mmCIF file with all atom_site columns, C-alpha atoms in Angstrom:
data_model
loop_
_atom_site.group_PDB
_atom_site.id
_atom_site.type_symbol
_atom_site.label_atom_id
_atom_site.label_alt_id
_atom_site.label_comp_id
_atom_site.label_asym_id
_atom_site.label_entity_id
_atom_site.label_seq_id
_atom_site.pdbx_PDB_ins_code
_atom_site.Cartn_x
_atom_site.Cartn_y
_atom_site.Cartn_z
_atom_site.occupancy
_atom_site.B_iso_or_equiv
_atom_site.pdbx_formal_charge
_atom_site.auth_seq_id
_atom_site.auth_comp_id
_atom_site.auth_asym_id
_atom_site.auth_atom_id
_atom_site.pdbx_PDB_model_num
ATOM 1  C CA . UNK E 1 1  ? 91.245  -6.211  70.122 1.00 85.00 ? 1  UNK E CA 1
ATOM 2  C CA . UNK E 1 2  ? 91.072  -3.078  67.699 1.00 88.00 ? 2  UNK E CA 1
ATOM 3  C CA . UNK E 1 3  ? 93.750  -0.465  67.257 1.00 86.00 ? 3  UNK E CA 1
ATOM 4  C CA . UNK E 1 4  ? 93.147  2.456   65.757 1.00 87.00 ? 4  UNK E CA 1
ATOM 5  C CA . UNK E 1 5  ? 95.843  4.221   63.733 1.00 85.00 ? 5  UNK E CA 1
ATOM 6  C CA . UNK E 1 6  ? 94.852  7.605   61.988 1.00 86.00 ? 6  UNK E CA 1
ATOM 7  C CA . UNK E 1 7  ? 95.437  7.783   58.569 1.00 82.00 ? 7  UNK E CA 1
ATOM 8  C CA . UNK E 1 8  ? 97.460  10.752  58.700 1.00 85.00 ? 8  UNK E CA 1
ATOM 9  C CA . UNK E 1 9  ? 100.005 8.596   60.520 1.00 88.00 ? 9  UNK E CA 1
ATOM 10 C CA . UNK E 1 10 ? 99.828  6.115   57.820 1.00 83.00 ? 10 UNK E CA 1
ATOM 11 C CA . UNK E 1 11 ? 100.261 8.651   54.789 1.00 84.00 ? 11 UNK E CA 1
ATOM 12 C CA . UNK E 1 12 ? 102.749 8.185   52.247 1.00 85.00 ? 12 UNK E CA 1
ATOM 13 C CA . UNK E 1 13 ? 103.084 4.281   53.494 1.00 87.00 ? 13 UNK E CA 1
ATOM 14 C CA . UNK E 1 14 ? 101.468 1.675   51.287 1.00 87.00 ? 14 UNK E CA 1
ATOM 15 C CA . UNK E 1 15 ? 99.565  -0.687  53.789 1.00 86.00 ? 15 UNK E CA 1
ATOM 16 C CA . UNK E 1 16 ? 96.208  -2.839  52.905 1.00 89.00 ? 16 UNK E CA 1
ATOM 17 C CA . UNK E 1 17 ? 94.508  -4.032  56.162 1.00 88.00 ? 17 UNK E CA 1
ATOM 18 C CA . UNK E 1 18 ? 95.103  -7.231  54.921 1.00 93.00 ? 18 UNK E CA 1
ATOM 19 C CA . UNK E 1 19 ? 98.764  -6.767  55.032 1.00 93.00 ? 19 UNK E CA 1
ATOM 20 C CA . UNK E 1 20 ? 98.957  -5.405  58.130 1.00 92.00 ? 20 UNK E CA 1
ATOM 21 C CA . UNK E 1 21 ? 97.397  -8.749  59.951 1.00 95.00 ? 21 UNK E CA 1
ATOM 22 C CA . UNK E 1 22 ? 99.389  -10.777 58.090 1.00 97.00 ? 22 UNK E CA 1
ATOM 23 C CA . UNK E 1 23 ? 102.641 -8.779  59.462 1.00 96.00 ? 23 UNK E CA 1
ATOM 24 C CA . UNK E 1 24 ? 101.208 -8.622  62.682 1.00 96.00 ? 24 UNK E CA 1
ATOM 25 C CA . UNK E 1 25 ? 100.361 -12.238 62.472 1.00 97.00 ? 25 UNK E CA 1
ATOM 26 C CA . UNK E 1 26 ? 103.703 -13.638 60.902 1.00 98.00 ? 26 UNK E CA 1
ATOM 27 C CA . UNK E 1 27 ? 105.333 -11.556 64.017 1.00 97.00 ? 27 UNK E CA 1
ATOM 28 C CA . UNK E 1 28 ? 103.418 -13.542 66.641 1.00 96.00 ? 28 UNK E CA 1
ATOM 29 C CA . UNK E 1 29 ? 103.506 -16.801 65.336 1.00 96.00 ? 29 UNK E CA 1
ATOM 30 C CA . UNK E 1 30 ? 107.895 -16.208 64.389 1.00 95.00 ? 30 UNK E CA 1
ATOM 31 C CA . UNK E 1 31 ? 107.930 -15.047 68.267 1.00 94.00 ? 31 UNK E CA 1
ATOM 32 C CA . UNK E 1 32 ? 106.198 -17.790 69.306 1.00 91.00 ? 32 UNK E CA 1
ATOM 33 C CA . UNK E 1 33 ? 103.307 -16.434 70.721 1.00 94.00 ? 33 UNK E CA 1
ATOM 34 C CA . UNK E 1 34 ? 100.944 -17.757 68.481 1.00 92.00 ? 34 UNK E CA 1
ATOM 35 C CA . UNK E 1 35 ? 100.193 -21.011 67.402 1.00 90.00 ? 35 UNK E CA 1
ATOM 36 C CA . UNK E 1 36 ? 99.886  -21.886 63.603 1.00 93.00 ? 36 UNK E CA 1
ATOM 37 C CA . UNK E 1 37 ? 96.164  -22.140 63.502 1.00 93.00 ? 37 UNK E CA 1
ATOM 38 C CA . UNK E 1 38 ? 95.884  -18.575 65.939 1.00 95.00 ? 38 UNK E CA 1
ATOM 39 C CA . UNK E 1 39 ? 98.636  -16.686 63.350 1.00 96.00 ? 39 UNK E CA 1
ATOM 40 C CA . UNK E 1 40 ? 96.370  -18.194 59.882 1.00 96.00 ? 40 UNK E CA 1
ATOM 41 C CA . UNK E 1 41 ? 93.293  -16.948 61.997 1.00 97.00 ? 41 UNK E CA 1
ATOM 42 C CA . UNK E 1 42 ? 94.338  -13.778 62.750 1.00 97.00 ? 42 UNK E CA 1
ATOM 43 C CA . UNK E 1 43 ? 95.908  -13.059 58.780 1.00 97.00 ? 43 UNK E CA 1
ATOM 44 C CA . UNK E 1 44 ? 92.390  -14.609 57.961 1.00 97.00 ? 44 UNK E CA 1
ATOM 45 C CA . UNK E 1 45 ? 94.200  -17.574 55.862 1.00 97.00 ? 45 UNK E CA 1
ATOM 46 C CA . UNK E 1 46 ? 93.492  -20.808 55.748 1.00 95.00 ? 46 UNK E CA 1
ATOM 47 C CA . UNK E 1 47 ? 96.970  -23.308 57.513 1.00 94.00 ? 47 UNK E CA 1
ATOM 48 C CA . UNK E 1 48 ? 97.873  -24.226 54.428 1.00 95.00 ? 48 UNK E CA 1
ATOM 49 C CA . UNK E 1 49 ? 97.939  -20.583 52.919 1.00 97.00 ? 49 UNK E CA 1
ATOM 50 C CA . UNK E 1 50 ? 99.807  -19.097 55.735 1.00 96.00 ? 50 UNK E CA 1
ATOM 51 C CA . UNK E 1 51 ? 102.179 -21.923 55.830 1.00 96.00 ? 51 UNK E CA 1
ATOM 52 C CA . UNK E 1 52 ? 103.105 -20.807 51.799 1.00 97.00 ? 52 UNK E CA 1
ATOM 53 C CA . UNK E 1 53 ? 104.048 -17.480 53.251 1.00 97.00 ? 53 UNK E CA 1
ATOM 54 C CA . UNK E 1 54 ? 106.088 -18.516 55.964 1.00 97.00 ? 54 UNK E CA 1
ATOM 55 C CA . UNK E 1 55 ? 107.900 -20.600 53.354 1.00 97.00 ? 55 UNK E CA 1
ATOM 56 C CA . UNK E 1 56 ? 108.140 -17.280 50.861 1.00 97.00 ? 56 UNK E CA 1
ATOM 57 C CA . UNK E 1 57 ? 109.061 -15.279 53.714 1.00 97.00 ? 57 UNK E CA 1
ATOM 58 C CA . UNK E 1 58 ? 111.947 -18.011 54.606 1.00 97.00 ? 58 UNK E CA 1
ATOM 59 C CA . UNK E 1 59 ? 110.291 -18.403 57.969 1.00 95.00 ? 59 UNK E CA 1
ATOM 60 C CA . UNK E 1 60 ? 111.109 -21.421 59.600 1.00 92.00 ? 60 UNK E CA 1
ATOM 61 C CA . UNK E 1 61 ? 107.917 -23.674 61.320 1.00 93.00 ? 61 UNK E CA 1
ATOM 62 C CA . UNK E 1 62 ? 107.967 -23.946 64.862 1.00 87.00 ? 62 UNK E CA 1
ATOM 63 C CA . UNK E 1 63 ? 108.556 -27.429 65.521 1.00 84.00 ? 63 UNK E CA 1
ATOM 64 C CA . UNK E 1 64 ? 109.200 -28.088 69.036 1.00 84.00 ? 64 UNK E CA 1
ATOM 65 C CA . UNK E 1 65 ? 110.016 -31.372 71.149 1.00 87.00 ? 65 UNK E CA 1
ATOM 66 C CA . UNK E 1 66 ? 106.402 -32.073 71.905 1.00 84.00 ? 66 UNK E CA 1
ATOM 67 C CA . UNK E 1 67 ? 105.580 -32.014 68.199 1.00 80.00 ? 67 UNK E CA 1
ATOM 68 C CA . UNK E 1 68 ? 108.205 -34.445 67.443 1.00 86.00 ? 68 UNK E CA 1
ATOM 69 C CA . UNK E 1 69 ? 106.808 -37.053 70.164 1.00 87.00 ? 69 UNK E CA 1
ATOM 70 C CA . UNK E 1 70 ? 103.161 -36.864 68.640 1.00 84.00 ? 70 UNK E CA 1
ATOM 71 C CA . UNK E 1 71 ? 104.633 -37.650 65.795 1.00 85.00 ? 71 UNK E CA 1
ATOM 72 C CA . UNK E 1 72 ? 107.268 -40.550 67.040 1.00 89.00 ? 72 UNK E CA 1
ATOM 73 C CA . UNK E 1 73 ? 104.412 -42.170 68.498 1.00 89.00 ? 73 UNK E CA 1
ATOM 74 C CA . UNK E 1 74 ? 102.079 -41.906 65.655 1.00 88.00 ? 74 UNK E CA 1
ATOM 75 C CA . UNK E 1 75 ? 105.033 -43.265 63.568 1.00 90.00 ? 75 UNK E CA 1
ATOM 76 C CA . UNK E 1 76 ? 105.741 -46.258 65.601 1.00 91.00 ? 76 UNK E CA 1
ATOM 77 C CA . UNK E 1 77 ? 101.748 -47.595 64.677 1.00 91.00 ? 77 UNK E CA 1
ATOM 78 C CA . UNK E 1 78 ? 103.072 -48.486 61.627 1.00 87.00 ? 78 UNK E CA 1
ATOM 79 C CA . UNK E 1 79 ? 104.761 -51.756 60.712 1.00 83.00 ? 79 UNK E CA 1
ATOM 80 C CA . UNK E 1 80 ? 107.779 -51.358 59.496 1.00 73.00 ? 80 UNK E CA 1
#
């Protein structure tokens, strides 16, 4: 997907492209309609860099029911 903006729409506002996807990625992924890896693809971070701006931004990981169960399960190989 591209979307162009013109710049005269854009003047006076301070925006890197870089910026942008990250916005436009932290959006998606806090909506829920993007997974982790998809939102770090699309701000063109790595998991573990996106994850330190969720944290900065004070946006909570999406850590659903299914989630949990992997990691129950995985868990329970363990001895105790």
């Amino acid at each position: 997907m591209q979307i162009d903006i013109p710049d005269q729409e854009l003047c006076g506002v301070d925006l890197t492209p870089e910026a942008v996807r990250l916005s436009i990625a932290l959006d998606l992924y806090q909506d829920g309609k993007s997974t982790l890896g998809q939102a770090a693809k699309i701000a063109g971070l790595s998991v573990t860099q996106f994850l330190h701006e969720l944290g900065r931004r004070r946006i909570a990981v999406n850590y659903g029911p299914e989630a949990f169960r992997e990691d129950l399960e995985t868990l329970q190989q363990f001895p105790a």
